[in-house]
Short mmCIF file of C-alpha atoms and ligand atoms in Angstrom, two decimals:
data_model
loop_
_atom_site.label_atom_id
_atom_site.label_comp_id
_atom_site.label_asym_id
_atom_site.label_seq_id
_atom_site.Cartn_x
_atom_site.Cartn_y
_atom_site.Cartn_z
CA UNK E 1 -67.60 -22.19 57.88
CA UNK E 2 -67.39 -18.65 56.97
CA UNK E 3 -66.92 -16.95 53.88
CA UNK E 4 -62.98 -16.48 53.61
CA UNK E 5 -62.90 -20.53 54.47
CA UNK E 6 -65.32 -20.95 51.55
CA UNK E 7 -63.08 -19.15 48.79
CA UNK E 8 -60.46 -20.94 49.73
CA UNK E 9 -62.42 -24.19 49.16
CA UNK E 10 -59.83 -27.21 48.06
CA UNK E 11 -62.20 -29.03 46.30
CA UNK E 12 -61.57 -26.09 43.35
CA UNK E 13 -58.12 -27.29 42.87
CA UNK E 14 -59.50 -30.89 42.52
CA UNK E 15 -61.88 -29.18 39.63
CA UNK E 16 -58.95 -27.76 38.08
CA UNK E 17 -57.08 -31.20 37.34
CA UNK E 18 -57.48 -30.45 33.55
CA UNK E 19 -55.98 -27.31 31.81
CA UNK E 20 -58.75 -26.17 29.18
CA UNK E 21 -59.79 -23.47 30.45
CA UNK E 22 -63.47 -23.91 29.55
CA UNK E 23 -63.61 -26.78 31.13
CA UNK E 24 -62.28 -24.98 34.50
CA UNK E 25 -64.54 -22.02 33.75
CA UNK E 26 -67.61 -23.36 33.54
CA UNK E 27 -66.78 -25.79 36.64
CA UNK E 28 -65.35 -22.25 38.31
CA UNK E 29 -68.59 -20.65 37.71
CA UNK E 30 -71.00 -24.02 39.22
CA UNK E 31 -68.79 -23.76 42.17
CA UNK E 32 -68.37 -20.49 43.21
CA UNK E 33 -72.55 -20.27 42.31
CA UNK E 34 -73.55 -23.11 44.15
CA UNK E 35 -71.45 -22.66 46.88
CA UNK E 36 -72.47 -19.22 47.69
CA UNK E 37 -76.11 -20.53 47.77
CA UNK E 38 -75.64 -22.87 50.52
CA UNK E 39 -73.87 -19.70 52.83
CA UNK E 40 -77.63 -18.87 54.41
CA UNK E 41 -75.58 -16.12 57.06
CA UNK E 42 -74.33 -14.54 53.94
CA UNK E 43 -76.29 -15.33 50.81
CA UNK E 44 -78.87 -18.35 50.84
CA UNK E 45 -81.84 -18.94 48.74
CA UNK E 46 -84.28 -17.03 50.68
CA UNK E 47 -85.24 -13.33 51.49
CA UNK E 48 -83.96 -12.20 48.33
CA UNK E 49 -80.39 -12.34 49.10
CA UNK E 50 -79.12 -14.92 46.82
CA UNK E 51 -76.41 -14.69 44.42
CA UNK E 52 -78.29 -14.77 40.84
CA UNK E 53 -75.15 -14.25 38.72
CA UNK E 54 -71.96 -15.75 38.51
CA UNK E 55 -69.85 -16.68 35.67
CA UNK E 56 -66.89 -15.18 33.28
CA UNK E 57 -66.27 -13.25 30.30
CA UNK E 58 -62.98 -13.37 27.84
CA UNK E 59 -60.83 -11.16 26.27
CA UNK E 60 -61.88 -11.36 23.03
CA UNK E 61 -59.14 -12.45 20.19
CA UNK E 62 -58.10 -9.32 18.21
CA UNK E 63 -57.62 -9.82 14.72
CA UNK E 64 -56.42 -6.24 13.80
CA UNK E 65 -54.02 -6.46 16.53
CA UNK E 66 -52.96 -9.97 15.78
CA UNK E 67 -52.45 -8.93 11.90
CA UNK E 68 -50.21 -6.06 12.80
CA UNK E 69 -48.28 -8.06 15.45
CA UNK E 70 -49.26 -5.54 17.95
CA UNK E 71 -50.53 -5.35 21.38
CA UNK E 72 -53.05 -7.16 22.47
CA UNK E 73 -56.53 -6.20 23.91
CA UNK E 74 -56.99 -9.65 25.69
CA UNK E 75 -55.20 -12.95 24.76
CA UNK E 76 -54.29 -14.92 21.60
CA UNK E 77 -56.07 -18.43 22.09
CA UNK E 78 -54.29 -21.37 20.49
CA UNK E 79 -55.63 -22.64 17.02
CA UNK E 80 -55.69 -26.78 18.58
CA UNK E 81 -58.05 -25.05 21.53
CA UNK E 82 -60.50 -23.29 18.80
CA UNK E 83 -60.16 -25.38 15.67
CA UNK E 84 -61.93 -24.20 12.66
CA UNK E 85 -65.31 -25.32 12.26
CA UNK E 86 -66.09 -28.65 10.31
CA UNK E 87 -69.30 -27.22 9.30
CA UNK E 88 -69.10 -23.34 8.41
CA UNK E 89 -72.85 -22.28 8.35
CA UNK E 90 -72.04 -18.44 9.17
CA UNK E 91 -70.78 -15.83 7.42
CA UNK E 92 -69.39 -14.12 10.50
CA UNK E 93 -65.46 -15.22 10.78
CA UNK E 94 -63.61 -12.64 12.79
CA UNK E 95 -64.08 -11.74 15.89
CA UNK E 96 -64.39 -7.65 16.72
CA UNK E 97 -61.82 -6.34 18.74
CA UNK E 98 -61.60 -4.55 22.21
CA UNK E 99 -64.39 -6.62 24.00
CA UNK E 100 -65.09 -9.24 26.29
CA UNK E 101 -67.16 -12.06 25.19
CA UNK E 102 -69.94 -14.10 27.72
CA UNK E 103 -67.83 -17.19 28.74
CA UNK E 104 -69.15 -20.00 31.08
CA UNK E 105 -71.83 -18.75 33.77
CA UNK E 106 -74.81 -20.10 36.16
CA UNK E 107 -78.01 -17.65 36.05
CA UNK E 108 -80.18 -15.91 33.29
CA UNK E 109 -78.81 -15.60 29.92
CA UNK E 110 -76.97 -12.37 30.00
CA UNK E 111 -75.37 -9.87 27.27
CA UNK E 112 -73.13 -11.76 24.81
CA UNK E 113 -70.44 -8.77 24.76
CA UNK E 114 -69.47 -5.91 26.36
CA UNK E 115 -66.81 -3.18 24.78
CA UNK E 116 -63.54 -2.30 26.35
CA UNK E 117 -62.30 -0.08 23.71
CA UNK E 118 -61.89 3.84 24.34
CA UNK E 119 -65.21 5.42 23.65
CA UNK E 120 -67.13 2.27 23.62
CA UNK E 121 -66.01 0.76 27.21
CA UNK E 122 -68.91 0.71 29.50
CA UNK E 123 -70.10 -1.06 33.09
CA UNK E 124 -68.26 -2.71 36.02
CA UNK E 125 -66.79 -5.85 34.01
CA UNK E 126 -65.17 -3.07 31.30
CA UNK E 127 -63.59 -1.31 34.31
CA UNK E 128 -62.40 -4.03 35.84
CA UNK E 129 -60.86 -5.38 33.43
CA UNK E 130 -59.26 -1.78 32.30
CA UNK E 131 -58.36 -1.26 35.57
CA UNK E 132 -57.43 -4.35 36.52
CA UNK E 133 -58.54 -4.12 39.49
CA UNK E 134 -61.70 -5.81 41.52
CA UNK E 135 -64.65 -3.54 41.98
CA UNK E 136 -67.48 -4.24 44.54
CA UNK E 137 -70.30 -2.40 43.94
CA UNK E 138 -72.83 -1.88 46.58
CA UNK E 139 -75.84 -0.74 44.62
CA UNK E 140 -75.72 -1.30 40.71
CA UNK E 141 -78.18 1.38 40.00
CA UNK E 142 -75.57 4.19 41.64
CA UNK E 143 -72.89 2.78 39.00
CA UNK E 144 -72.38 4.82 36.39
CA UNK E 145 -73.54 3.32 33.10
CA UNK E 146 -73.84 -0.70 34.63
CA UNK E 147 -74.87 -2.79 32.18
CA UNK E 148 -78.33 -4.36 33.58
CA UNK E 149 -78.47 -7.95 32.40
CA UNK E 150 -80.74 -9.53 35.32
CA UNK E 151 -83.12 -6.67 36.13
CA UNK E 152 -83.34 -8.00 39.82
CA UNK E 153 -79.60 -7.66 40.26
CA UNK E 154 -78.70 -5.50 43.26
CA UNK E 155 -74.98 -5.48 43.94
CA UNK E 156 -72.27 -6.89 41.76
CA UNK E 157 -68.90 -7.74 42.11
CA UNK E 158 -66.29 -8.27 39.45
CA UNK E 159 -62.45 -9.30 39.71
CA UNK E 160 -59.91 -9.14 36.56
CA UNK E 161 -58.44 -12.55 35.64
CA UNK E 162 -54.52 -11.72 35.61
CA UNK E 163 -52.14 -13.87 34.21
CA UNK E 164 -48.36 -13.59 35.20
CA UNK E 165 -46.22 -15.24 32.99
CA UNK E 166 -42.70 -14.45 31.59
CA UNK E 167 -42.63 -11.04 33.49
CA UNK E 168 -44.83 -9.85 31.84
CA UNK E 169 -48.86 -9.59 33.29
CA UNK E 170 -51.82 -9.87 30.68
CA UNK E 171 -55.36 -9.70 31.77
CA UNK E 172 -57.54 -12.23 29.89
CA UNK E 173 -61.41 -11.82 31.24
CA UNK E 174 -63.25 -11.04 34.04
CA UNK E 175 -64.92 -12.89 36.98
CA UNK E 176 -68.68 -11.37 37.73
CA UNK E 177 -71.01 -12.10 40.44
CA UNK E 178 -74.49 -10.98 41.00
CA UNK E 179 -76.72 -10.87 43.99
CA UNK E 180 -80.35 -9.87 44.79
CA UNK E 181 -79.52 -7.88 47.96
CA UNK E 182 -78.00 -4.38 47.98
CA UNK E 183 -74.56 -4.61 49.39
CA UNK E 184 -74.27 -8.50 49.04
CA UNK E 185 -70.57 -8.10 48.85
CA UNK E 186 -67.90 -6.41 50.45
CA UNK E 187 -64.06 -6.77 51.21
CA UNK E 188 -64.05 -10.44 52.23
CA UNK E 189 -65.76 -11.36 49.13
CA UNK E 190 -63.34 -9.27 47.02
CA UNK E 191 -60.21 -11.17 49.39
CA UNK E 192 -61.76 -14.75 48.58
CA UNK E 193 -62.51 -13.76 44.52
CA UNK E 194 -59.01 -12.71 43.78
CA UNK E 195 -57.52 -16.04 45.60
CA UNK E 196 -59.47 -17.65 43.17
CA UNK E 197 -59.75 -16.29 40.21
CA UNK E 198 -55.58 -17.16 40.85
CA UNK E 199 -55.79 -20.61 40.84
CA UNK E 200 -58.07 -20.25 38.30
CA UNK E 201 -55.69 -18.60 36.17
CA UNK E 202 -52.92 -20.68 36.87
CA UNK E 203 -54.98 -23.88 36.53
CA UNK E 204 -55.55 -22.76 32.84
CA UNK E 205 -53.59 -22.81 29.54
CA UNK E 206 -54.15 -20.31 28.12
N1 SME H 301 -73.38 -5.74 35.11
C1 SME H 301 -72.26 -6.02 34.26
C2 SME H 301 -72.70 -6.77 33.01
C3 SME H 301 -72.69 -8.25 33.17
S1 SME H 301 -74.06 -8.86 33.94
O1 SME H 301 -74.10 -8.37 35.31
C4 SME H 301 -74.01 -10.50 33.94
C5 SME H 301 -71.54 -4.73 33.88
O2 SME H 301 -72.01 -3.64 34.22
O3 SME H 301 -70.51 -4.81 33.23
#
C-alpha cells in the first residue's frame, strides 16, 4: 500500500460514526499516528524517521467577539457540547481570544496555545490556519519563528481544518504532524492530509 492509499484509509469513516468532534479528533489523531508508523518505506519506527507528532489544535472561542456579535477568530462551540462545570475550582472562566488551543494528539505533551492574532501570531500551525492553507515544511529549524515543542522534531506538516457550510467557509483548527527525519513530508502527504482533515470536518458537529 502506498501512502495516497493510506490517507484515504476507509476504516476513518467507520471512526467517524459519531459527531462529537472530540471523540473523532482524538480517534483522527491515533489513526493517522499509528498508521504512519506501520509505513516502514515512508516513516517506520526505525532510523529516526518516525512520525513523533500528530494531533489537532482549535480555534479558540472568542468571548470579545462573541459579546459584540462580531466576527469570529475560530468557531462558537455549542453550550450542550461544553457544559459548565459541576465543580468550579478555577478562577479562570473565559477563554483569550485569537488562539488555537492543544486539542486531541499522540506524542510528547506539547504547547497548550499558540496566538493567531496580529502581532502575536507565530509558527507553522498560526500560518496555516491564517492562511488557510497546508504548509509542509522540510526543515523546522529554516522556518521562521517555529514553535519547537518536541526538540527532536525535524519536518512538520500542518493542514487548516475548513468547514463549508451555508456558503460561507470558517476555519476551526489545525491538523499538525511531526517527524524525526528532515523532509519527512512532501506533496503526497499534503494530498492525503487535506482528504482527511475533510471527512474529518464533515464527520463533526461543530
Ligand atoms: N511546531 C508548531 C507547534 C506545534 S508542535 O509542533 C506540536 C508550530 O510551529 O506552530
Amino acid at each position: 500500500m502506498d501512502k495516497g492509499t493510506g490517507y484515504e484509509s476507509p476504516f476513518l469513516k467507520l471512526f467517524m460514526a459519531h459527531p462529537s468532534k472530540i471523540t473523532n479528533l482524538a480517534n483522527a489523531s491515533s489513526i493517522i499516528f499509528n498508521a504512519l508508523l506501520a509505513f516502514p518505506k515512508y516513516f517506520g519506527r526505525e532510523d529516526g524517521r518516525a512520525v513523533n507528532w500528530c494531533g489537532g489544535t482549535l480555534s479558540s472561542y472568542d468571548m470579545k467577539a462573541a459579546a459584540d456579535g462580531g466576527k469570529l477568530s475560530g468557531f462558537y462551540l455549542d453550550s450542550a457540547l461544553f457544559p459548565a462545570p459541576r465543580i468550579q475550582t478555577n478562577t479562570a472562566t473565559t477563554e483569550a481570544s485569537s488562539r488555537l488551543l492543544l486539542g486531541p494528539f499522540c506524542g510528547k505533551p506539547a504547547c497548550q496555545f499558540i496566538h493567531t492574532a496580529p502581532g502575536k501570531a507565530r509558527g507553522v500551525c498560526a500560518d496555516a490556519y491564517l492562511t488557510r492553507t497546508t504548509i509542509v515544511v522540510p526543515e523546522v529549524d529554516l522556518y521562521p519563528a517555529h514553535i519547537a515543542c518536541d526538540g527532536e522534531t525535524k519536518s512538520e506538516v500542518v493542514c487548516p481544518l475548513v468547514l463549508e457550510h451555508d456558503g460561507a467557509t470558517t476555519v476551526l483548527g489545525v491538523l499538525d504532524l511531526d517527524c524525526l527525519a528532515v523532509g519527512g513530508f512532501n506533496d503526497e502527504d499534503k494530498v492525503g492530509l487535506e482528504k482527511m482533515a475533510k471527512l474529518l470536518v464533515n464527520s463533526c458537529d461543530w
